[in-house]
PDB file of C-alpha atoms in Angstrom:
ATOM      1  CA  UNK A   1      95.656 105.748 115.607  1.00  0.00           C
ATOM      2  CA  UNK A   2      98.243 104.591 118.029  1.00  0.00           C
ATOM      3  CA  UNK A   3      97.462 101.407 119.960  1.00  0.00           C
ATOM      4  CA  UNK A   4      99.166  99.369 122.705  1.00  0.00           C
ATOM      5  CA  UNK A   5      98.941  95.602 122.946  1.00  0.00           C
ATOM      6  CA  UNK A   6      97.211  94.477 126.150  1.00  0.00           C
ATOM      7  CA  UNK A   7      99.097  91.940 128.377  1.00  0.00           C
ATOM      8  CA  UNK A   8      95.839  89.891 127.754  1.00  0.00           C
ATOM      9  CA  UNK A   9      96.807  89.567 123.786  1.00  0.00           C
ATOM     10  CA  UNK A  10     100.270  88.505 124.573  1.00  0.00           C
ATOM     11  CA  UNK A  11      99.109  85.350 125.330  1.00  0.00           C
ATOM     12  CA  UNK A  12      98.030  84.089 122.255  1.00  0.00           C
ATOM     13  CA  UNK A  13     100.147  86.216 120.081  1.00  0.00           C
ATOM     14  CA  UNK A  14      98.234  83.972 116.479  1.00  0.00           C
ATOM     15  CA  UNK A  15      94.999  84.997 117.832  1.00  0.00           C
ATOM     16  CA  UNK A  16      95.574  88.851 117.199  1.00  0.00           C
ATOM     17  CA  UNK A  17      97.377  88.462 113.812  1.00  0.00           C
ATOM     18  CA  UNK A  18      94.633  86.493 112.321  1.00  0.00           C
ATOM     19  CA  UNK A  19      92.142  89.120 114.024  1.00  0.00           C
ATOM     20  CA  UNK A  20      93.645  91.996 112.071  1.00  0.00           C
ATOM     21  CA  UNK A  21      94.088  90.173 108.747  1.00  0.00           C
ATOM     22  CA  UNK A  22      90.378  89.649 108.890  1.00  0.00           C
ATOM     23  CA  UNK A  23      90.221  93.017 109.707  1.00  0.00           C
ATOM     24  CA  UNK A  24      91.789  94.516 107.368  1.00  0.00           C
ATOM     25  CA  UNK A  25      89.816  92.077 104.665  1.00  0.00           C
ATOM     26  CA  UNK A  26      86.465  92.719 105.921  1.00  0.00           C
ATOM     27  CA  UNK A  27      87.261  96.607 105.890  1.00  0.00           C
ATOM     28  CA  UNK A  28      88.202  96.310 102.018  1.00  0.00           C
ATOM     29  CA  UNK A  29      85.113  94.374 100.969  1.00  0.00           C
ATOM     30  CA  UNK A  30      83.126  96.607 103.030  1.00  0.00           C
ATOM     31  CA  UNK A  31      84.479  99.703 100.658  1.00  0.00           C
ATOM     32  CA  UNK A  32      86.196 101.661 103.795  1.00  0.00           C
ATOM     33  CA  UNK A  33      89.491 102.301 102.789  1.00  0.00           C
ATOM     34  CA  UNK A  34      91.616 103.842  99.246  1.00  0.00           C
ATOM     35  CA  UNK A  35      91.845 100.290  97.538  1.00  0.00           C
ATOM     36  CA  UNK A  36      95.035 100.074  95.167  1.00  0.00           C
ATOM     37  CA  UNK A  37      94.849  97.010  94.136  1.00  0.00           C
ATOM     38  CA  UNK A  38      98.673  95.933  94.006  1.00  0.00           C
ATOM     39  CA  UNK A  39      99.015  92.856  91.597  1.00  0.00           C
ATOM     40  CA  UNK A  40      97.457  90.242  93.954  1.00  0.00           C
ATOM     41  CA  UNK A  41      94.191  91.212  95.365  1.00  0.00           C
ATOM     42  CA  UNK A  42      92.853  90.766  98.988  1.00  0.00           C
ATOM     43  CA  UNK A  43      91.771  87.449  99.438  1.00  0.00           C
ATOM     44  CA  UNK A  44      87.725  88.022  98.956  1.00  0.00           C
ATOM     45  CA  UNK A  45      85.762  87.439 102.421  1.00  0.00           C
ATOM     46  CA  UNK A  46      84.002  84.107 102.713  1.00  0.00           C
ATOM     47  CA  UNK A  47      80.836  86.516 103.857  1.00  0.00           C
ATOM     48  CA  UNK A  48      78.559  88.130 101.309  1.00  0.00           C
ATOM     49  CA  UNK A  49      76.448  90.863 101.335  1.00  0.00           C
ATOM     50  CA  UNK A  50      77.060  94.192 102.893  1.00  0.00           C
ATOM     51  CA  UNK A  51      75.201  93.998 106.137  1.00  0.00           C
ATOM     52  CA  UNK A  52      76.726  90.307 106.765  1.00  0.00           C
ATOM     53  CA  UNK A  53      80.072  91.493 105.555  1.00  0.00           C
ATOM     54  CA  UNK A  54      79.433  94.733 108.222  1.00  0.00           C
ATOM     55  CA  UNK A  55      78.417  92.884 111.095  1.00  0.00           C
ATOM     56  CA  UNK A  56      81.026  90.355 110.885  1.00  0.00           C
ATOM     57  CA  UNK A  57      83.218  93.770 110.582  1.00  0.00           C
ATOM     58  CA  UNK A  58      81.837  94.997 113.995  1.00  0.00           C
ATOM     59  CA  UNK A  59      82.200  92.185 115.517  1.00  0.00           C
ATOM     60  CA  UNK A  60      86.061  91.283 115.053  1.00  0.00           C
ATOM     61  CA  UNK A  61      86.162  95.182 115.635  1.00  0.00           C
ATOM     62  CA  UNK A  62      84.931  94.786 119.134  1.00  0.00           C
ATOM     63  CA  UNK A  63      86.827  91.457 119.898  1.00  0.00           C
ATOM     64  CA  UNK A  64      90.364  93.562 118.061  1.00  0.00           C
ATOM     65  CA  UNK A  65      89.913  96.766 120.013  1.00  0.00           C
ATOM     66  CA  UNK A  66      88.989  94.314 123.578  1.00  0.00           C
ATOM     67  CA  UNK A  67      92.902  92.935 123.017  1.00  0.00           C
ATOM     68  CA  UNK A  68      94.290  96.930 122.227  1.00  0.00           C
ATOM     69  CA  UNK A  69      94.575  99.971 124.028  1.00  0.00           C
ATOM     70  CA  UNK A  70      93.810 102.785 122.131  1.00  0.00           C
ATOM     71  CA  UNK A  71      95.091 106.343 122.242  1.00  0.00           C
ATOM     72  CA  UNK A  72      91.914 108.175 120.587  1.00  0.00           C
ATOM     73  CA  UNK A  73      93.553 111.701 120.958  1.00  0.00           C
ATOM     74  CA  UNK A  74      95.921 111.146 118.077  1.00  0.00           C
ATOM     75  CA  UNK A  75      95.110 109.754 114.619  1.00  0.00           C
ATOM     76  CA  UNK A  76      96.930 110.626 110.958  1.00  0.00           C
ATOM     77  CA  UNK A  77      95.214 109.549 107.805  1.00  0.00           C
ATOM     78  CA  UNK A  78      96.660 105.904 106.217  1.00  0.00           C
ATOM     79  CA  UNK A  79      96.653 107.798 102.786  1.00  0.00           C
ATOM     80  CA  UNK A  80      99.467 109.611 103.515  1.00  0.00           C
ATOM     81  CA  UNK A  81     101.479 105.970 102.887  1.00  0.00           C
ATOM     82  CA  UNK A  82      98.054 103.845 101.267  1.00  0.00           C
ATOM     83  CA  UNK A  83      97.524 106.521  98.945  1.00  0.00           C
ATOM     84  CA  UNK A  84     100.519 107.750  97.599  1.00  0.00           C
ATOM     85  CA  UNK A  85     102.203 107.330  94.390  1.00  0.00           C
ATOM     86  CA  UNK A  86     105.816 107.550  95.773  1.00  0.00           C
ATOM     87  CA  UNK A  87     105.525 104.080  97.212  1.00  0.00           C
ATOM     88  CA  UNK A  88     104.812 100.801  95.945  1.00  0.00           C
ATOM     89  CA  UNK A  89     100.953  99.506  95.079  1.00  0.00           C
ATOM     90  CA  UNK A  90     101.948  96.350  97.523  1.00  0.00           C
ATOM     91  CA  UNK A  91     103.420  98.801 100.055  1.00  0.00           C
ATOM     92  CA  UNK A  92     100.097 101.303 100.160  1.00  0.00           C
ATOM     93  CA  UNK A  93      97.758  98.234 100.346  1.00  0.00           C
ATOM     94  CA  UNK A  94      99.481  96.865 103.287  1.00  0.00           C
ATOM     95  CA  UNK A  95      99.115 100.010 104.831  1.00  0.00           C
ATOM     96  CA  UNK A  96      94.986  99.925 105.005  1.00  0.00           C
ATOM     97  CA  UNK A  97      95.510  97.219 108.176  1.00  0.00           C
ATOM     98  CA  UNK A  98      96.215  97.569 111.799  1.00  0.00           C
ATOM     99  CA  UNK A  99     100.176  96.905 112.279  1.00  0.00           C
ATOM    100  CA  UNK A 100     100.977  95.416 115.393  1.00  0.00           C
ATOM    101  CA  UNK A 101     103.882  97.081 116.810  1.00  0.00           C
ATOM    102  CA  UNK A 102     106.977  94.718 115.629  1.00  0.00           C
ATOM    103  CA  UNK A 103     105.124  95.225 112.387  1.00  0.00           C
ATOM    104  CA  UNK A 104     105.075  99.002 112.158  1.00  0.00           C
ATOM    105  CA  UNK A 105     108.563  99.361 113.031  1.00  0.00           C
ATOM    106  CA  UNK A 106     109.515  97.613 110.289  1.00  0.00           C
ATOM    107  CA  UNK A 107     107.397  98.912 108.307  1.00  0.00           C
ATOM    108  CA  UNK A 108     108.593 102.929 109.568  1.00  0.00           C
ATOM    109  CA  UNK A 109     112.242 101.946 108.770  1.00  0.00           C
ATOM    110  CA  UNK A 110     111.274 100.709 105.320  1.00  0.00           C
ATOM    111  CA  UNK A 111     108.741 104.013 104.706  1.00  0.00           C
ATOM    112  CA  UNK A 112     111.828 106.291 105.547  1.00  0.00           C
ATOM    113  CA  UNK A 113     114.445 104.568 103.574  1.00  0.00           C
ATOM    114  CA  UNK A 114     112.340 104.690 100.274  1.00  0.00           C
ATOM    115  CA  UNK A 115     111.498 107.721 100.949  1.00  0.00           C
ATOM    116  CA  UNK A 116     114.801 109.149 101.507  1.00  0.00           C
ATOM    117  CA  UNK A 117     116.093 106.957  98.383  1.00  0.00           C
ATOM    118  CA  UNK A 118     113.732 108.414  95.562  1.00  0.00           C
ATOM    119  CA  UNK A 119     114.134 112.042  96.951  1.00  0.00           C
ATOM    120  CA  UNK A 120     117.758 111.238  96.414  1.00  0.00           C
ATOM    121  CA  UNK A 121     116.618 110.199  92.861  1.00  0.00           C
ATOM    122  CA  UNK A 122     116.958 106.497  93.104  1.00  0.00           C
ATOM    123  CA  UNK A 123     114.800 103.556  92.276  1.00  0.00           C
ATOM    124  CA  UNK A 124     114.778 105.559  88.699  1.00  0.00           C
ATOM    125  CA  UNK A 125     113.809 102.161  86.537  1.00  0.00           C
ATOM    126  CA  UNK A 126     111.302 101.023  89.174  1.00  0.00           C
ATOM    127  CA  UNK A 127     109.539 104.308  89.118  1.00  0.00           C
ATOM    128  CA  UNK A 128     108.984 104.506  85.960  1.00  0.00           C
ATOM    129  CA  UNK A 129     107.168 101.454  85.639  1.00  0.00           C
ATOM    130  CA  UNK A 130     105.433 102.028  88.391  1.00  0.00           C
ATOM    131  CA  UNK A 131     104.345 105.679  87.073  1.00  0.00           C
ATOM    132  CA  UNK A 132     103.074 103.876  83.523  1.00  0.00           C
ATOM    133  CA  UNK A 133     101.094 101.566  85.496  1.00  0.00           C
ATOM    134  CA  UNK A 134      99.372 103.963  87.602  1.00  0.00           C
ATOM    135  CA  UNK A 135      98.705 105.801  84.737  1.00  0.00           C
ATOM    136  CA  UNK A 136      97.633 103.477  82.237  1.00  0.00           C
ATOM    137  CA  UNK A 137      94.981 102.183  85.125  1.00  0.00           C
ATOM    138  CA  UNK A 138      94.225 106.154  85.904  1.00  0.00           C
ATOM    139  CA  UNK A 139      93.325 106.784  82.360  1.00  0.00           C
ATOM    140  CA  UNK A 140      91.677 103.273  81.824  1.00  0.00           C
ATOM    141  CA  UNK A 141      89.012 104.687  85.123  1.00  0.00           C
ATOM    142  CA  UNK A 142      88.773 108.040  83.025  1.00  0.00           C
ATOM    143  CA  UNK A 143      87.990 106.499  80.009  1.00  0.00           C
ATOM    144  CA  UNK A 144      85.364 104.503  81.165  1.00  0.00           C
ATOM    145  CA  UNK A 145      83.824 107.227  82.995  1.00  0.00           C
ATOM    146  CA  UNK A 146      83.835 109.256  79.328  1.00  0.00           C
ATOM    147  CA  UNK A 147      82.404 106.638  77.457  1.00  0.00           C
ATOM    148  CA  UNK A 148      79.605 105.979  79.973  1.00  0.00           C
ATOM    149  CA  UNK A 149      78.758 110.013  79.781  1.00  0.00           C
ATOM    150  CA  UNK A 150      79.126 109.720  75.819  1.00  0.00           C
ATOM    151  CA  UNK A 151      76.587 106.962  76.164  1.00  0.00           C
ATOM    152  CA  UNK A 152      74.216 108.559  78.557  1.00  0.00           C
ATOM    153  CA  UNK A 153      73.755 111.344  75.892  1.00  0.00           C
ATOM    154  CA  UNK A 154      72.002 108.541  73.215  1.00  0.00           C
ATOM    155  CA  UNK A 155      68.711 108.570  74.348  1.00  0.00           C
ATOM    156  CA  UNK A 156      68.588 112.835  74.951  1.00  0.00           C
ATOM    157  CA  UNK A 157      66.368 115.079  72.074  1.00  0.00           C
ATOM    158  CA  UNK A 158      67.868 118.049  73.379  1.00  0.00           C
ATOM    159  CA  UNK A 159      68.819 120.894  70.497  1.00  0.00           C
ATOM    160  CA  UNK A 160      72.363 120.768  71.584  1.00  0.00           C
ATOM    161  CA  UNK A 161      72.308 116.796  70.592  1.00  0.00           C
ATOM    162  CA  UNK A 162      71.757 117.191  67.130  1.00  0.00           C
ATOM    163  CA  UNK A 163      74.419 120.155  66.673  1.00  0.00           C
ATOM    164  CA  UNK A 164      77.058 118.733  64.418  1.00  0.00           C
ATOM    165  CA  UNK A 165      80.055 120.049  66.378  1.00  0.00           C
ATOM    166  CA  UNK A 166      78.622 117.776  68.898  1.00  0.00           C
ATOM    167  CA  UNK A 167      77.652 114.838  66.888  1.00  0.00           C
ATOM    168  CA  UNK A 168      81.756 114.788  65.756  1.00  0.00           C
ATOM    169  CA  UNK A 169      82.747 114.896  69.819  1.00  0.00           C
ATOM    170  CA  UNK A 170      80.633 111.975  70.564  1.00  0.00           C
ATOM    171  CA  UNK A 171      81.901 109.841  67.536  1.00  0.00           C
ATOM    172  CA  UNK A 172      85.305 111.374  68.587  1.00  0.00           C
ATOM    173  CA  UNK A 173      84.466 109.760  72.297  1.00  0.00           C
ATOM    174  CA  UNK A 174      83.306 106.049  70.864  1.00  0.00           C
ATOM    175  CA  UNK A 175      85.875 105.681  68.218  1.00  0.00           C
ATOM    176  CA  UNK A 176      88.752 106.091  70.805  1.00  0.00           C
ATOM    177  CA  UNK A 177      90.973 102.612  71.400  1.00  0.00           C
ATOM    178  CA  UNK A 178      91.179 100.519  74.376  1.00  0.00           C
ATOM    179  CA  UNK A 179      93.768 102.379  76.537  1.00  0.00           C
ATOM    180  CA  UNK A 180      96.896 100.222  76.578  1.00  0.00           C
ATOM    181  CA  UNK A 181      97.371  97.900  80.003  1.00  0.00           C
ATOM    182  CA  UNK A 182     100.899  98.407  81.107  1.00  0.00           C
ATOM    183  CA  UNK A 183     102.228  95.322  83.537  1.00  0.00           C
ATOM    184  CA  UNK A 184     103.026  95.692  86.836  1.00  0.00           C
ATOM    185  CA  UNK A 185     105.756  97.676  88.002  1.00  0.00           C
ATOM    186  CA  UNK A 186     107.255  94.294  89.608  1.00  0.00           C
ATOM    187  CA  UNK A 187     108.924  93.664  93.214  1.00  0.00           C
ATOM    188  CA  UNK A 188     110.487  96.767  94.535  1.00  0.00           C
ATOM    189  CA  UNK A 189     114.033  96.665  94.556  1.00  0.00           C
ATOM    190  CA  UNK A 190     115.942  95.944  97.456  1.00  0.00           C
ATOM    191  CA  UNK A 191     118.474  98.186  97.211  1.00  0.00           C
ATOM    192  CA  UNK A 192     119.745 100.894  94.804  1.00  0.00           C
ATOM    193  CA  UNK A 193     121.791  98.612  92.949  1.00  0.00           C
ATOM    194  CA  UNK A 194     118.974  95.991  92.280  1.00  0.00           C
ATOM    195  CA  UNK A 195     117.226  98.736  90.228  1.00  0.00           C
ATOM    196  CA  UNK A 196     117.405  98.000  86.566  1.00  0.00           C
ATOM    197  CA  UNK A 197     115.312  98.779  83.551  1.00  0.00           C
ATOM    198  CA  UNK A 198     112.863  95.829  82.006  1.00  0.00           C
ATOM    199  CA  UNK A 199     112.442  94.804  78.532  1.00  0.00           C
ATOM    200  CA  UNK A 200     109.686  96.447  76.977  1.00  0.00           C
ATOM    201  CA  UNK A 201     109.238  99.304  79.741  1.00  0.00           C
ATOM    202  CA  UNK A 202     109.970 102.418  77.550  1.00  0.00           C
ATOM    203  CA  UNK A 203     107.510 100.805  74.825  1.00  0.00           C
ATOM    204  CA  UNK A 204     104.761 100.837  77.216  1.00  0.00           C
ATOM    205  CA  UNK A 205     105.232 104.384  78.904  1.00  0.00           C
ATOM    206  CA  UNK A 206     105.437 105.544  75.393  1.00  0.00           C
ATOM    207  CA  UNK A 207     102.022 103.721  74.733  1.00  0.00           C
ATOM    208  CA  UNK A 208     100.524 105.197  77.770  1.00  0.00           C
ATOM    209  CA  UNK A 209     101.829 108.731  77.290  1.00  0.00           C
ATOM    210  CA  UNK A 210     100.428 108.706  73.135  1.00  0.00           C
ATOM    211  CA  UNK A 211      96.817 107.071  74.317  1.00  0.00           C
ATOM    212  CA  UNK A 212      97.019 109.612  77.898  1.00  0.00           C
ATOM    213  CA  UNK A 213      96.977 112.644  75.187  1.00  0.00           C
ATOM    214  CA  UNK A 214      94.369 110.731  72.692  1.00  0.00           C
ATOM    215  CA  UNK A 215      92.097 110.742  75.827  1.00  0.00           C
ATOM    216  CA  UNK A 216      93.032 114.387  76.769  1.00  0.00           C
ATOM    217  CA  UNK A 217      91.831 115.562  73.408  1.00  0.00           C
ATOM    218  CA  UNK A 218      88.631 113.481  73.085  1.00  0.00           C
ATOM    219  CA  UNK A 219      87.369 114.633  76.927  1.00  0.00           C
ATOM    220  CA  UNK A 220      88.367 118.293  76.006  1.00  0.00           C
ATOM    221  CA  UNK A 221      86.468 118.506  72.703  1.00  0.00           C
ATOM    222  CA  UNK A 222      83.145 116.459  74.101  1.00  0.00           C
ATOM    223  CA  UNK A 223      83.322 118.860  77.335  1.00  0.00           C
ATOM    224  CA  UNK A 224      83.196 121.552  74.743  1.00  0.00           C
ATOM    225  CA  UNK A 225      79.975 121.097  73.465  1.00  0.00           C
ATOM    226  CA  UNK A 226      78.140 119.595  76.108  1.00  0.00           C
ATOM    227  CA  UNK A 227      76.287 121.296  79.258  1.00  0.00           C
ATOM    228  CA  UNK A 228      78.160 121.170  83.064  1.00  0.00           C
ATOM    229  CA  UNK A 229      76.303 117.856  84.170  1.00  0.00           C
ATOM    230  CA  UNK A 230      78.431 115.880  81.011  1.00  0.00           C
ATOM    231  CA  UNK A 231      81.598 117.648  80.947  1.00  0.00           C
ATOM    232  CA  UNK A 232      84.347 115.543  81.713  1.00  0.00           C
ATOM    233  CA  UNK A 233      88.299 116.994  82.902  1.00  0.00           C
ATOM    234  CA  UNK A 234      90.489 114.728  82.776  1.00  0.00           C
ATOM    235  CA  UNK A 235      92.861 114.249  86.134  1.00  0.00           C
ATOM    236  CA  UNK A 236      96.261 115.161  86.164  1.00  0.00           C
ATOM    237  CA  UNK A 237      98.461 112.369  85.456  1.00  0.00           C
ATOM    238  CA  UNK A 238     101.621 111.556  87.094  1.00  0.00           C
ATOM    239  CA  UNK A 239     104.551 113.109  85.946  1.00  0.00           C
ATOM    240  CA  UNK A 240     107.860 112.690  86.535  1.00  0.00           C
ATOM    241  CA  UNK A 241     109.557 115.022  89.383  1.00  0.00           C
ATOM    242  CA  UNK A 242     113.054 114.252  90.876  1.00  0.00           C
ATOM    243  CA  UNK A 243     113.530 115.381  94.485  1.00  0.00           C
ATOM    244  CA  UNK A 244     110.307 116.758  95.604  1.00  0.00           C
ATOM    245  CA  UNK A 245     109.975 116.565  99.100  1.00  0.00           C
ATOM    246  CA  UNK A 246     106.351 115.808 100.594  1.00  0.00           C
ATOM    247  CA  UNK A 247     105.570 117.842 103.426  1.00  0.00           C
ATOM    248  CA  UNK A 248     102.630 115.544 103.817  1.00  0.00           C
ATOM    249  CA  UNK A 249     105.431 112.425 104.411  1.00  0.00           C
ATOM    250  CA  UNK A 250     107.604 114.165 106.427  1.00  0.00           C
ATOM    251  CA  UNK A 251     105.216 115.261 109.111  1.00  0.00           C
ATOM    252  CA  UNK A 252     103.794 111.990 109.451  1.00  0.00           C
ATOM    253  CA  UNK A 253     107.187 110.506 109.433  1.00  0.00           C
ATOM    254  CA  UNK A 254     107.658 113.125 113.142  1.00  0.00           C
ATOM    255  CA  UNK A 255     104.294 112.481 114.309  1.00  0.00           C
ATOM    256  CA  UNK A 256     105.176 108.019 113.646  1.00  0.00           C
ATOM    257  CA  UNK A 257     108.362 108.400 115.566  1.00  0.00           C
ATOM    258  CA  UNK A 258     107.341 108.503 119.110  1.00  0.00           C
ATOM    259  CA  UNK A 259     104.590 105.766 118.190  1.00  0.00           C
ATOM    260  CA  UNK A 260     107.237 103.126 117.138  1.00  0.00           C
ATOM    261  CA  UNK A 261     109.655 104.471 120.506  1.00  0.00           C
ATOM    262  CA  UNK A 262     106.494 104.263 122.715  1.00  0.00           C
ATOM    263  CA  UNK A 263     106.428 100.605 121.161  1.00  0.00           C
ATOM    264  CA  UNK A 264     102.948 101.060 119.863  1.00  0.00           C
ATOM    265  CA  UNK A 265     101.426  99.663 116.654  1.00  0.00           C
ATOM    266  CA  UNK A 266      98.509 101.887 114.601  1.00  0.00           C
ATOM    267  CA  UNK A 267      94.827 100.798 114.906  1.00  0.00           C
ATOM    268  CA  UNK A 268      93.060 101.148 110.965  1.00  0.00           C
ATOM    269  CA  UNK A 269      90.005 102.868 112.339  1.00  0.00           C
ATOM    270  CA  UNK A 270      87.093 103.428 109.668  1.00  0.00           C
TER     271      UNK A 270
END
């Protein structure tokens, strides 16, 4: 939600950056937002334990929201920029913090221009990799969640676990490889120019596409044969698509303008 500084915080400018760092970190150990994970993870807190990790949380959330003023009346969700695929992974974790207002106007002018620039086809090389690695960690989640299913089914007598159509699916399920870790998509690039393909980067999208299908088949056939609690779909996985606008984007990109005029910052409320 929107937020003003107070003339009170302006004093000790350090004091309220360190305040929403910790914040934000507390607020990602305690589970509350869309975690990404971009290449280097949040620093872990020195806390442990939920309820110590919580009320350390509540209290830097009472001592942050003491140095803002908040305008409750409007709010937009962060996963409109923290959870989508047509930004970077470092770009949608930084968004799951409270910007302070010289921080969200950069970070508005940088949204748009990205934004504008991949609807406009560009960043082509960089998006690629970054669609491999999303998916290659997207079917690494779904594959896990199959194989723990297949598993669950080990210890069941049930008729419909001794029918040899189903027998096949599980085997089909446990014999799969290990889905194939594609790197990092890498610094996003500057500037149009700075985009350029990496050794190796067709390779792995190729790897990822042939293991995405392998997976696709093996979830299909087990759902086949196995009762609604154990079927497994898998997601849709990204695909490519050049120049499709995002309503979802646009209208937060009206509804941030006046915020960043108004020379507010945005409050992560959880």
């Amino acid at each position: 939600m929107p937020a003003a500084v107070r003339d009170v915080a302006r004093r000790d400018p350090g004091e309220l950056v360190r305040l929403t760092r910790a914040h934000a970190r507390l607020a990602h150990a305690l589970g509350s937002t869309l975690r990404t994970d971009p290449p280097e993870e949040t620093s872990p807190p020195e806390e442990t334990g939920h309820d110590a990790i919580l009320a350390r949380w509540r209290e830097l959330d009472e001592r942050l929201c003491s140095l803002l003023v908040l305008d409750q009346d409007r709010s937009h969700r962060v996963g409109v920029i923290g959870g989508n695929p047509v930004f970077p992974p470092e770009w949608r974790q930084a968004a799951w913090a409270t910007l302070l207002p010289d921080e969200l106007a950069g970070w508005a002018v940088r949204w748009r221009r990205w934004y504008a620039e991949t609807m406009a086809g560009g960043f082509r090389h960089y998006r690629d990799r970054l669609r491999t690695w999303d998916t290659s960690r997207l079917l690494a989640e779904t594959q896990e969640d199959l194989l723990t299913t297949a598993q669950t089914t080990l210890d069941r007598t049930n008729a419909w676990t001794r029918r040899p159509a189903f027998v096949e699916a599980r085997h089909r399920v446990f014999a799969l490889p290990a889905p194939p870790t594609a790197p990092s998509p890498g610094p996003p690039p500057l500037t149009v120019e700075d985009d350029r393909a990496e050794p190796g980067q067709r390779e792995h999208r190729e790897a990822v596409t042939r293991h995405g299908e392998l997976l696709d088949q093996a979830a299909r056939a087990f759902s086949r044969v196995v009762p609604g609690a154990f079927k497994r779909h898998p997601p849709a996985l990204p695909v490519a698509e050049e120049g499709v606008r995002d309503p979802w984007v646009e209208e937060f990109f009206d509804w941030l303008d006046p915020v960043v005029r108004a020379g507010q910052g945005l409050y992560l409320w959880i």
